[in-house]
Short mmCIF file of C-alpha atoms in Angstrom, two decimals:
data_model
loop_
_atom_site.label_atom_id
_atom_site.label_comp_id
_atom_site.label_asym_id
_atom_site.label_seq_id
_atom_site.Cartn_x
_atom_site.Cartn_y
_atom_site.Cartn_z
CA UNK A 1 -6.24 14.61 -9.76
CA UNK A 2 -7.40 18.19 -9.21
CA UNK A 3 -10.05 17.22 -6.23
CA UNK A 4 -9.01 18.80 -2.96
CA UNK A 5 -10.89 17.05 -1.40
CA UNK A 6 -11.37 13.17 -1.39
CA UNK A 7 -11.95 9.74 0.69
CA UNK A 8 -9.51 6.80 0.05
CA UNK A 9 -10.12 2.93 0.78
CA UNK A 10 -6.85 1.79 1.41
CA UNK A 11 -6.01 -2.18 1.22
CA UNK A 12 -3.00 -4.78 1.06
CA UNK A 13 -1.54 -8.02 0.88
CA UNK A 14 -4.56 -10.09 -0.33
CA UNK A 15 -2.11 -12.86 -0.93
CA UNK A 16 -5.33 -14.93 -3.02
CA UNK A 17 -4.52 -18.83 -3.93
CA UNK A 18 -1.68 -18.90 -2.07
CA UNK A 19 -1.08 -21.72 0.65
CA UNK A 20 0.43 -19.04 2.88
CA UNK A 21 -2.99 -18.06 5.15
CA UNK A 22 -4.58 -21.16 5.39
CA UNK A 23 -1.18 -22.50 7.51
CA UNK A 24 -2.04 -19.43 9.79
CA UNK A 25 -5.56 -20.56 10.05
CA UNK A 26 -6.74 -17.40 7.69
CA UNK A 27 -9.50 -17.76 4.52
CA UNK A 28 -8.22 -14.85 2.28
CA UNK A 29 -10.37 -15.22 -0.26
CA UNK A 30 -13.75 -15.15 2.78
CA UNK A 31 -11.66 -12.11 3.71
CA UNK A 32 -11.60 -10.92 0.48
CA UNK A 33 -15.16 -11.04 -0.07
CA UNK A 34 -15.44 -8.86 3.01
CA UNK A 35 -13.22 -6.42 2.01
CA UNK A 36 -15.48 -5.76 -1.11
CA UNK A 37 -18.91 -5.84 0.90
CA UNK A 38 -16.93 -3.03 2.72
CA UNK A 39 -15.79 -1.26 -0.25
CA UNK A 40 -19.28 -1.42 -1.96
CA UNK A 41 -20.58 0.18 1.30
CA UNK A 42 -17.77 2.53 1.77
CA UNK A 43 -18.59 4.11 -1.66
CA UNK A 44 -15.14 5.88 -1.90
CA UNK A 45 -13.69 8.57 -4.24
CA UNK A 46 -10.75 6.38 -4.45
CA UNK A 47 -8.95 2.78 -4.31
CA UNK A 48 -5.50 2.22 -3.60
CA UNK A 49 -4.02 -1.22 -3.53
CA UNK A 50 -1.10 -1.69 -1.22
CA UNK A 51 0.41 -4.78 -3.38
CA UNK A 52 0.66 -8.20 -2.74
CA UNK A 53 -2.54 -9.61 -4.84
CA UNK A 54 -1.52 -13.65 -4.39
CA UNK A 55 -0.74 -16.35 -7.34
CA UNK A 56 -1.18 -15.19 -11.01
CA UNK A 57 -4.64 -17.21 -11.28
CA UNK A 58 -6.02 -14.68 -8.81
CA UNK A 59 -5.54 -11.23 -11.01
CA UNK A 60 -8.41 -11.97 -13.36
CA UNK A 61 -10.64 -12.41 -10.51
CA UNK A 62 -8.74 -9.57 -8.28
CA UNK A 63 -9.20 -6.82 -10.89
CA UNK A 64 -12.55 -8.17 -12.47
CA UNK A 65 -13.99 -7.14 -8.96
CA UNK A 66 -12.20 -3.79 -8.80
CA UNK A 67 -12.75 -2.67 -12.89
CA UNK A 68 -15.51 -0.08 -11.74
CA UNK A 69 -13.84 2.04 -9.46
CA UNK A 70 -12.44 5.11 -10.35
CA UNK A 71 -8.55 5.81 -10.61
CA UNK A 72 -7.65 2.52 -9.24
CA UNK A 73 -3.97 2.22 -7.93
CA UNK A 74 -1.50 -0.41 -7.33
CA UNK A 75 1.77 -0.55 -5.61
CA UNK A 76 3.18 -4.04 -6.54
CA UNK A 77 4.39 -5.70 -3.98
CA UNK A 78 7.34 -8.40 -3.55
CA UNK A 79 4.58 -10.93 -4.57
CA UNK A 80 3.56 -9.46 -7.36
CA UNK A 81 5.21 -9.19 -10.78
CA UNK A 82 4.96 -6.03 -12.40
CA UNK A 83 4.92 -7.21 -15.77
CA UNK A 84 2.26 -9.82 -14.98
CA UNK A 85 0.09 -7.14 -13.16
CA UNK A 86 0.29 -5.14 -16.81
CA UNK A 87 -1.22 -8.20 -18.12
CA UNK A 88 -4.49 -6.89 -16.24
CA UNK A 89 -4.09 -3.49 -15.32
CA UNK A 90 -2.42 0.19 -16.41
CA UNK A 91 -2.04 3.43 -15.71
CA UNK A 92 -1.89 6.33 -18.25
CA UNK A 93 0.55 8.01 -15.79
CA UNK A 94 3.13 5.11 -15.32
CA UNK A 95 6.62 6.66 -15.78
CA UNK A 96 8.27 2.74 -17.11
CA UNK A 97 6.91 -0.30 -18.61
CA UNK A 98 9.45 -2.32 -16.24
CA UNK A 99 6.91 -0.74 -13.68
CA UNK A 100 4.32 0.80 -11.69
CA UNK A 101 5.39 4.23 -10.63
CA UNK A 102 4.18 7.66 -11.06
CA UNK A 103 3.34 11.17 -9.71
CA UNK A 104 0.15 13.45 -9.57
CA UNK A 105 0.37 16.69 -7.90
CA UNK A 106 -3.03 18.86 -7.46
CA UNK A 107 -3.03 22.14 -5.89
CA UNK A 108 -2.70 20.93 -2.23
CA UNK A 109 -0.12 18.08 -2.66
CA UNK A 110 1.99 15.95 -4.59
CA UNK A 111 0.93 12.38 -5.09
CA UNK A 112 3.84 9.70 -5.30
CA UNK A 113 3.08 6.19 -6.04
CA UNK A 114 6.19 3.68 -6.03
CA UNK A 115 6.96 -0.03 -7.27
CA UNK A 116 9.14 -2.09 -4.75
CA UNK A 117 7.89 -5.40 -6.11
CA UNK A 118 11.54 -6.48 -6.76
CA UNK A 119 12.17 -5.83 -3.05
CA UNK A 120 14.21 -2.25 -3.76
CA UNK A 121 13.60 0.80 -5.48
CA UNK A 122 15.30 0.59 -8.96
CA UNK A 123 18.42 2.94 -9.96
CA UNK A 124 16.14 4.80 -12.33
CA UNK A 125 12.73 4.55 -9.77
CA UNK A 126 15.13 6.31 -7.18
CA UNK A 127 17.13 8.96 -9.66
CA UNK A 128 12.67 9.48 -10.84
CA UNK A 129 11.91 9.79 -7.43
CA UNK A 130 14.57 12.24 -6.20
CA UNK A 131 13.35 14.60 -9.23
CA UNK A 132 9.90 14.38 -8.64
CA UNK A 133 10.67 15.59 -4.80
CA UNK A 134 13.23 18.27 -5.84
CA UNK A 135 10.41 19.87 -8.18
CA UNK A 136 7.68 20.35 -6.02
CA UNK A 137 7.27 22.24 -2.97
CA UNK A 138 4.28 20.76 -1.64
CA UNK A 139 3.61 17.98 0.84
CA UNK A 140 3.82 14.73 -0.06
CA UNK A 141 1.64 11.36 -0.17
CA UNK A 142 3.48 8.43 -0.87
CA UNK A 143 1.99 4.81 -1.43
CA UNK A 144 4.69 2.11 -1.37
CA UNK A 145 3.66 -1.90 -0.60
CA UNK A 146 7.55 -1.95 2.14
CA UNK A 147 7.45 0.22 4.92
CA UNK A 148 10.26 3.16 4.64
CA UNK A 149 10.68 3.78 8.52
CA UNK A 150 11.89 0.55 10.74
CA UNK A 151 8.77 -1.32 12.69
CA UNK A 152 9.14 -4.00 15.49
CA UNK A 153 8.42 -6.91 13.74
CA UNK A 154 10.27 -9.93 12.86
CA UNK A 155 9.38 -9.10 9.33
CA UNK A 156 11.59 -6.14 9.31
CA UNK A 157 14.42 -7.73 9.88
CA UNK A 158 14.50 -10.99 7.72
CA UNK A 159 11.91 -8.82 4.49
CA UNK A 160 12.82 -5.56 4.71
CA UNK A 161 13.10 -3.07 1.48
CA UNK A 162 16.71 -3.51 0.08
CA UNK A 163 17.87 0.38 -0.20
CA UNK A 164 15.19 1.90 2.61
CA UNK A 165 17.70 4.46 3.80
CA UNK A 166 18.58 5.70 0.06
CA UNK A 167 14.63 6.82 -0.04
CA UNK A 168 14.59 7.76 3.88
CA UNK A 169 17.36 10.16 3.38
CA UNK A 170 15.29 11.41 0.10
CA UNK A 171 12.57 12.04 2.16
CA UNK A 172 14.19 13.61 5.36
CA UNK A 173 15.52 16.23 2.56
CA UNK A 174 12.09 17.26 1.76
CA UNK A 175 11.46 20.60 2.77
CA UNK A 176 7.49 19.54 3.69
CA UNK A 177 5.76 17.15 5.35
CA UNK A 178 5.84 13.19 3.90
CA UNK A 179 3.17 10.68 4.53
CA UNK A 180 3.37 7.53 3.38
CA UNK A 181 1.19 4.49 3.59
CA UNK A 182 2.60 0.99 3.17
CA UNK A 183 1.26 -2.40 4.29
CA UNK A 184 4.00 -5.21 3.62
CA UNK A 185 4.14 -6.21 7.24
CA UNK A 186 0.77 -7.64 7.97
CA UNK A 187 0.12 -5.46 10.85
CA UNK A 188 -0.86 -1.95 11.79
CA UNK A 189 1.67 0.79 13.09
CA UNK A 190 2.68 4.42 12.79
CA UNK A 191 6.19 6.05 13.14
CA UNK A 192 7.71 9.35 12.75
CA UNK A 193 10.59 10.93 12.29
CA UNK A 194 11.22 14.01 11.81
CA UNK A 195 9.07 15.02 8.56
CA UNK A 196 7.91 12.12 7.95
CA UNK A 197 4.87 10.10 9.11
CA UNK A 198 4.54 6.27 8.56
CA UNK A 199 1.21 4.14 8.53
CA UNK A 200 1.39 0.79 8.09
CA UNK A 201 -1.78 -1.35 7.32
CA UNK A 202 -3.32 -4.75 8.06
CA UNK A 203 -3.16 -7.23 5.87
CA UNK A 204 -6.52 -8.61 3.98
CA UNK A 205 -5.19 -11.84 4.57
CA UNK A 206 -3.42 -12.70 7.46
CA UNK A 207 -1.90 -10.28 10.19
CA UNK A 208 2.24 -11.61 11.71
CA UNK A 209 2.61 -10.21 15.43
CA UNK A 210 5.20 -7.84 16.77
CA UNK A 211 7.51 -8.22 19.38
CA UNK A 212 8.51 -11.60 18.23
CA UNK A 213 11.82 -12.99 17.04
CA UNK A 214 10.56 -15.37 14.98
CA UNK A 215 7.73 -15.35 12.65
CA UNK A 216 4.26 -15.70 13.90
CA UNK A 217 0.86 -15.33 11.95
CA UNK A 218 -2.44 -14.29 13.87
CA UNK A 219 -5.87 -15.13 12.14
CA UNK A 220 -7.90 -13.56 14.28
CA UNK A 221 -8.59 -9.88 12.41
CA UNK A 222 -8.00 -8.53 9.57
CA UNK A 223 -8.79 -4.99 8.04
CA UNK A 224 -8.17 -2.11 6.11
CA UNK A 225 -7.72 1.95 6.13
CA UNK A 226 -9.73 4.75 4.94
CA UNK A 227 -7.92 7.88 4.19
CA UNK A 228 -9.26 10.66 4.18
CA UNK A 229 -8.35 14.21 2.37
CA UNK A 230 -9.23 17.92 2.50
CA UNK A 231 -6.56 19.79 0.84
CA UNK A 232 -3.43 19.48 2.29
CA UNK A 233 -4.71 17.83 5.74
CA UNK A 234 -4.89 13.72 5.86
CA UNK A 235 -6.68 11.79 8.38
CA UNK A 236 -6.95 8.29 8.27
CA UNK A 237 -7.87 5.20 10.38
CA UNK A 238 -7.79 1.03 10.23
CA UNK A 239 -11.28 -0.66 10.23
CA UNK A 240 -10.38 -3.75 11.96
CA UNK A 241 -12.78 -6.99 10.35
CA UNK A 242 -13.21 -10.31 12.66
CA UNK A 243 -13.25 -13.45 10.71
CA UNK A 244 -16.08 -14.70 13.39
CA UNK A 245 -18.37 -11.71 12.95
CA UNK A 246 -19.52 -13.49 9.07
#
């Protein structure tokens, strides 16, 4: 990953075959096939899946559709079984077979991708991770499916990542800045604190309101983020997708 320079379609929690967005009122696989009409005409450098593909009979059509783009990612999610994603999909520069996480670093920044599809970061994902940020001075770009930094949403309290604060305080430590992009939560937010900087994306599927105590799902929209990267400088926004509109 030497480019300096690169665009990045950003996407998560497709949740395909599962019975989970059609009792919000939600088609995820008609929002699926919007998300690659926009990914065809998006053109990107880059793909990064934010985890959470749906039920095992969806990967062979999930990564059939994605096979031709270059230097695909995935971040499994807590829906997702890593070993049953390896069925379809690797990555020369996974660190474990028991799963998907690795590191790139180019001259601008150091690229972290992590696997929190067992709901935590593993004892030997978190000992990997606090090497990978003790040996590099650069800032950092982190793609995890849970969110890192709290977010008002029911969500985060009943689903949150098991060991959040272990990583948090890994990442406060970190003498540069952190970004890190997540999904997980069905909705869209950024936090900060202190070095770091939080975006959380959409959902493909189905999006779950803030601000509520109890669970709600919203049908209404649905989206996805484009990142975009010039050296050590990221930008990035959420292109918002109305069920109606198609």
């Amino acid at each position: 990953m030497s480019q300096t320079k690169k665009t990045i379609f950003y996407f998560t929690d497709t949740h395909l075959h599962e019975h989970g967005p059609g009792k919000h009122g939600a088609d995820a696989h008609k929002n699926w096939n919007e998300i690659l009409t926009e990914l065809k005409l998006r053109n990107p450098d880059q793909v990064i899946f934010g985890g959470d593909i749906g039920l095992f009979s969806a990967y062979p059509e999930f990564f059939e559709a994605l096979k031709d783009y270059p230097d695909l990612r995935v971040t499994p999610g807590n829906h997702d079984t890593s070993a049953h994603v390896r069925l379809f999909f690797s990555s020369d520069s996974d660190q474990s077979p028991a799963g998907f996480y690795s590191a790139v670093e180019d001259d601008d920044l150091k690229w972290l991708f992590l696997d929190s599809s067992t709901d935590k970061i593993s004892s030997p994902q978190l000992d990997w991770l606090a090497h990978e940020l003790k040996t590099t001075l650069k800032p950092v770009i982190l793609f995890i499916h849970h969110p890192v930094l709290p977010v008002v949403t029911a969500v985060d309290h009943k689903y949150p990542l098991e060991n959040r604060q272990a990583i948090k305080e890994l990442l406060l430590k970190h003498q540069q800045p952190v970004t890190i992009f997540c999904g997980h939560y069905h909705t869209e937010d950024e936090a900060v604190q202190d070095n770091i900087r939080q975006f959380v994306t959409p959902a493909v599927s189905y999006q779950i309101k803030k601000n509520t105590v109890e669970i709600e799902g919203d049908a209404s929209y649905f989206g996805y983020r484009m990142i975009y990267v010039d050296g050590s400088t990221i930008e990035t926004e959420v292109v918002t997708l109305y069920p109606d509109d198609f």
